[in-house]
mmCIF file of C-alpha atoms in Angstrom:
data_model
loop_
_atom_site.group_PDB
_atom_site.id
_atom_site.type_symbol
_atom_site.label_atom_id
_atom_site.label_comp_id
_atom_site.label_asym_id
_atom_site.label_seq_id
_atom_site.Cartn_x
_atom_site.Cartn_y
_atom_site.Cartn_z
ATOM 1 C CA UNK A 1 -34.506 10.222 -2.883
ATOM 2 C CA UNK A 2 -32.227 11.924 -0.381
ATOM 3 C CA UNK A 3 -32.345 15.484 0.771
ATOM 4 C CA UNK A 4 -29.221 17.658 0.662
ATOM 5 C CA UNK A 5 -28.567 17.119 4.363
ATOM 6 C CA UNK A 6 -28.703 13.312 4.372
ATOM 7 C CA UNK A 7 -25.523 11.244 4.376
ATOM 8 C CA UNK A 8 -25.225 7.608 3.368
ATOM 9 C CA UNK A 9 -22.515 5.471 4.962
ATOM 10 C CA UNK A 10 -21.483 2.092 3.612
ATOM 11 C CA UNK A 11 -19.919 -0.496 5.925
ATOM 12 C CA UNK A 12 -18.111 -3.679 4.946
ATOM 13 C CA UNK A 13 -18.023 -6.693 7.244
ATOM 14 C CA UNK A 14 -14.730 -8.405 6.559
ATOM 15 C CA UNK A 15 -13.901 -11.652 8.307
ATOM 16 C CA UNK A 16 -10.534 -13.412 7.898
ATOM 17 C CA UNK A 17 -12.224 -16.137 5.812
ATOM 18 C CA UNK A 18 -14.045 -13.725 3.473
ATOM 19 C CA UNK A 19 -11.299 -11.104 3.291
ATOM 20 C CA UNK A 20 -9.371 -12.599 0.378
ATOM 21 C CA UNK A 21 -12.559 -12.858 -1.697
ATOM 22 C CA UNK A 22 -13.516 -9.171 -1.403
ATOM 23 C CA UNK A 23 -13.124 -6.719 -4.299
ATOM 24 C CA UNK A 24 -9.639 -5.305 -4.982
ATOM 25 C CA UNK A 25 -10.555 -1.791 -3.983
ATOM 26 C CA UNK A 26 -13.316 -1.211 -1.455
ATOM 27 C CA UNK A 27 -12.495 2.414 -0.709
ATOM 28 C CA UNK A 28 -15.397 4.416 -2.061
ATOM 29 C CA UNK A 29 -15.619 8.083 -2.988
ATOM 30 C CA UNK A 30 -16.804 10.107 -0.036
ATOM 31 C CA UNK A 31 -18.419 13.442 -0.891
ATOM 32 C CA UNK A 32 -16.883 16.452 0.816
ATOM 33 C CA UNK A 33 -13.450 14.870 1.392
ATOM 34 C CA UNK A 34 -10.112 16.047 0.057
ATOM 35 C CA UNK A 35 -9.488 14.336 -3.298
ATOM 36 C CA UNK A 36 -5.852 13.635 -2.298
ATOM 37 C CA UNK A 37 -6.764 12.073 1.033
ATOM 38 C CA UNK A 38 -6.994 8.297 1.317
ATOM 39 C CA UNK A 39 -9.327 7.061 4.042
ATOM 40 C CA UNK A 40 -7.776 3.717 4.963
ATOM 41 C CA UNK A 41 -10.227 3.104 7.808
ATOM 42 C CA UNK A 42 -10.648 3.387 11.575
ATOM 43 C CA UNK A 43 -9.368 6.983 11.542
ATOM 44 C CA UNK A 44 -6.222 6.247 9.510
ATOM 45 C CA UNK A 45 -5.672 8.487 6.488
ATOM 46 C CA UNK A 46 -2.836 8.777 3.992
ATOM 47 C CA UNK A 47 -2.230 11.659 1.604
ATOM 48 C CA UNK A 48 -1.274 11.577 -2.074
ATOM 49 C CA UNK A 49 1.794 13.673 -2.851
ATOM 50 C CA UNK A 50 3.256 13.399 0.658
ATOM 51 C CA UNK A 51 6.670 11.758 1.056
ATOM 52 C CA UNK A 52 6.513 8.720 3.351
ATOM 53 C CA UNK A 53 8.899 6.065 4.604
ATOM 54 C CA UNK A 54 7.109 2.682 4.603
ATOM 55 C CA UNK A 55 8.123 0.687 7.666
ATOM 56 C CA UNK A 56 7.410 -3.035 7.999
ATOM 57 C CA UNK A 57 5.798 -3.877 11.332
ATOM 58 C CA UNK A 58 7.364 -7.365 11.367
ATOM 59 C CA UNK A 59 10.982 -6.510 10.562
ATOM 60 C CA UNK A 60 11.204 -2.843 11.526
ATOM 61 C CA UNK A 61 12.916 -2.298 8.162
ATOM 62 C CA UNK A 62 11.938 0.201 5.475
ATOM 63 C CA UNK A 63 10.897 -0.429 1.886
ATOM 64 C CA UNK A 64 13.878 0.633 -0.260
ATOM 65 C CA UNK A 65 13.196 1.832 -3.825
ATOM 66 C CA UNK A 66 16.915 1.744 -4.625
ATOM 67 C CA UNK A 67 18.598 3.748 -7.350
ATOM 68 C CA UNK A 68 17.052 2.273 -10.469
ATOM 69 C CA UNK A 69 17.512 -1.449 -9.888
ATOM 70 C CA UNK A 70 14.549 -3.679 -10.681
ATOM 71 C CA UNK A 71 14.093 -5.254 -7.219
ATOM 72 C CA UNK A 72 13.062 -3.327 -4.097
ATOM 73 C CA UNK A 73 14.775 -4.160 -0.813
ATOM 74 C CA UNK A 74 14.089 -4.030 2.913
ATOM 75 C CA UNK A 75 16.646 -1.767 4.591
ATOM 76 C CA UNK A 76 17.468 -1.005 8.220
ATOM 77 C CA UNK A 77 18.571 2.652 7.948
ATOM 78 C CA UNK A 78 17.128 5.865 9.325
ATOM 79 C CA UNK A 79 14.699 7.123 6.617
ATOM 80 C CA UNK A 80 14.758 10.891 7.242
ATOM 81 C CA UNK A 81 16.709 12.452 4.360
ATOM 82 C CA UNK A 82 17.356 9.035 2.766
ATOM 83 C CA UNK A 83 15.733 9.304 -0.672
ATOM 84 C CA UNK A 84 16.057 5.535 -1.216
ATOM 85 C CA UNK A 85 13.638 4.892 1.655
ATOM 86 C CA UNK A 86 11.160 7.596 0.648
ATOM 87 C CA UNK A 87 7.954 7.045 -1.335
ATOM 88 C CA UNK A 88 5.128 9.167 -2.711
ATOM 89 C CA UNK A 89 1.562 7.902 -3.145
ATOM 90 C CA UNK A 90 0.213 8.823 -6.593
ATOM 91 C CA UNK A 91 -3.537 8.787 -7.362
ATOM 92 C CA UNK A 92 -4.372 6.918 -10.574
ATOM 93 C CA UNK A 93 -7.508 6.034 -12.485
ATOM 94 C CA UNK A 94 -7.843 2.656 -10.699
ATOM 95 C CA UNK A 95 -6.143 3.084 -7.311
ATOM 96 C CA UNK A 96 -2.849 4.366 -6.023
ATOM 97 C CA UNK A 97 0.721 3.904 -7.210
ATOM 98 C CA UNK A 98 3.807 3.962 -4.992
ATOM 99 C CA UNK A 99 6.639 6.001 -6.548
ATOM 100 C CA UNK A 100 10.188 5.796 -5.237
ATOM 101 C CA UNK A 101 11.682 9.240 -4.576
ATOM 102 C CA UNK A 102 15.199 7.980 -5.403
ATOM 103 C CA UNK A 103 14.572 6.383 -8.806
ATOM 104 C CA UNK A 104 11.147 7.716 -9.826
ATOM 105 C CA UNK A 105 10.181 4.092 -10.505
ATOM 106 C CA UNK A 106 6.938 2.543 -9.309
ATOM 107 C CA UNK A 107 6.368 -0.524 -7.198
ATOM 108 C CA UNK A 108 4.982 -3.317 -9.393
ATOM 109 C CA UNK A 109 2.761 -5.942 -7.705
ATOM 110 C CA UNK A 110 2.994 -8.157 -10.786
ATOM 111 C CA UNK A 111 0.494 -10.835 -11.758
ATOM 112 C CA UNK A 112 0.864 -13.427 -9.041
ATOM 113 C CA UNK A 113 4.651 -13.794 -8.841
ATOM 114 C CA UNK A 114 6.179 -13.815 -5.371
ATOM 115 C CA UNK A 115 8.560 -10.863 -5.807
ATOM 116 C CA UNK A 116 7.505 -7.259 -6.460
ATOM 117 C CA UNK A 117 9.505 -5.232 -8.959
ATOM 118 C CA UNK A 118 10.357 -1.604 -9.686
ATOM 119 C CA UNK A 119 9.277 -0.317 -13.099
ATOM 120 C CA UNK A 120 9.050 2.902 -15.087
ATOM 121 C CA UNK A 121 5.649 2.544 -16.782
ATOM 122 C CA UNK A 122 2.699 4.938 -16.625
ATOM 123 C CA UNK A 123 0.516 3.839 -13.674
ATOM 124 C CA UNK A 124 -2.718 5.591 -14.720
ATOM 125 C CA UNK A 125 -4.517 2.451 -16.003
ATOM 126 C CA UNK A 126 -1.861 -0.185 -15.222
ATOM 127 C CA UNK A 127 -3.301 -2.638 -12.682
ATOM 128 C CA UNK A 128 0.181 -4.045 -11.947
ATOM 129 C CA UNK A 129 1.325 -0.653 -10.616
ATOM 130 C CA UNK A 130 -1.778 0.035 -8.536
ATOM 131 C CA UNK A 131 -2.357 -0.665 -4.876
ATOM 132 C CA UNK A 132 -5.026 -0.277 -2.230
ATOM 133 C CA UNK A 133 -4.523 0.279 1.482
ATOM 134 C CA UNK A 134 -6.363 -1.853 4.040
ATOM 135 C CA UNK A 135 -6.648 -1.048 7.745
ATOM 136 C CA UNK A 136 -5.575 -3.987 9.902
ATOM 137 C CA UNK A 137 -6.184 -5.026 13.509
ATOM 138 C CA UNK A 138 -2.626 -4.003 14.447
ATOM 139 C CA UNK A 139 -1.829 -0.623 15.980
ATOM 140 C CA UNK A 140 -3.716 2.564 15.138
ATOM 141 C CA UNK A 141 -1.315 3.333 12.265
ATOM 142 C CA UNK A 142 -0.984 -0.194 10.833
ATOM 143 C CA UNK A 143 -2.270 -0.999 7.353
ATOM 144 C CA UNK A 144 -1.677 -3.520 4.578
ATOM 145 C CA UNK A 145 -0.684 -2.736 0.995
ATOM 146 C CA UNK A 146 -2.694 -4.803 -1.529
ATOM 147 C CA UNK A 147 -1.844 -5.206 -5.220
ATOM 148 C CA UNK A 148 -4.752 -4.470 -7.550
ATOM 149 C CA UNK A 149 -3.400 -6.944 -10.152
ATOM 150 C CA UNK A 150 -2.870 -10.020 -7.973
ATOM 151 C CA UNK A 151 -4.820 -9.196 -4.766
ATOM 152 C CA UNK A 152 -1.660 -10.223 -2.906
ATOM 153 C CA UNK A 153 -0.226 -8.175 -0.051
ATOM 154 C CA UNK A 154 3.227 -6.668 0.284
ATOM 155 C CA UNK A 155 5.089 -8.768 2.865
ATOM 156 C CA UNK A 156 7.835 -7.029 4.884
ATOM 157 C CA UNK A 157 9.025 -10.397 6.164
ATOM 158 C CA UNK A 158 11.329 -10.765 9.154
ATOM 159 C CA UNK A 159 15.084 -10.587 8.714
ATOM 160 C CA UNK A 160 15.215 -11.059 4.931
ATOM 161 C CA UNK A 161 16.473 -8.327 2.604
ATOM 162 C CA UNK A 162 13.690 -8.413 0.008
ATOM 163 C CA UNK A 163 9.900 -8.020 0.298
ATOM 164 C CA UNK A 164 7.477 -10.616 -1.058
ATOM 165 C CA UNK A 165 3.902 -10.732 -2.350
ATOM 166 C CA UNK A 166 1.711 -12.914 -0.111
ATOM 167 C CA UNK A 167 -1.891 -14.181 -0.319
ATOM 168 C CA UNK A 168 -2.539 -14.397 3.447
ATOM 169 C CA UNK A 169 -5.127 -12.324 5.316
ATOM 170 C CA UNK A 170 -3.387 -9.207 6.746
ATOM 171 C CA UNK A 171 -5.822 -8.343 9.529
ATOM 172 C CA UNK A 172 -3.762 -9.983 12.289
ATOM 173 C CA UNK A 173 -0.581 -10.799 10.324
ATOM 174 C CA UNK A 174 2.278 -8.455 11.322
ATOM 175 C CA UNK A 175 4.330 -9.522 8.278
ATOM 176 C CA UNK A 176 1.746 -7.870 6.009
ATOM 177 C CA UNK A 177 1.408 -4.697 8.076
ATOM 178 C CA UNK A 178 3.094 -1.369 7.425
ATOM 179 C CA UNK A 179 3.347 2.065 8.973
ATOM 180 C CA UNK A 180 3.646 5.192 6.791
ATOM 181 C CA UNK A 181 5.963 7.734 8.383
ATOM 182 C CA UNK A 182 5.661 11.251 6.917
ATOM 183 C CA UNK A 183 9.054 12.653 6.022
#
């Protein structure tokens, strides 16, 4: 039994070998925090409802939600004021969805396929449209985006024009690391 003033903290030891075998979503509810705040780890937080540009650490390009097409792209344009490069994180029943500001469509991690899609389904209980955010060993703002459905990570690649879904460990892999830039 805990008193009112006691706090319990849970830590996860994640090694590169064990990382891919961990649960899809290991972000737990933390009493007293803002319900729209996402604690990614190591001091990094994201906020539901805020417009972000998602920049790939490896390519320096931005995730492009396009204008209704079914495949997202990686684009090398300035994101401020560019609705195609802007995303909103939406809290769902099982994680977080990524909604494109330009099309209103959601990023779909699919069921193991190598290419993510854009779709217009309700994300509330749809595991294909849900994601978790994982702090990496990169810079202070670097994180990985993990699909709840496939456990694969969004891969920003290098000089290619389309992102992929990859099963590698993101902790030290710059291709799987992203930076969220508030717009």
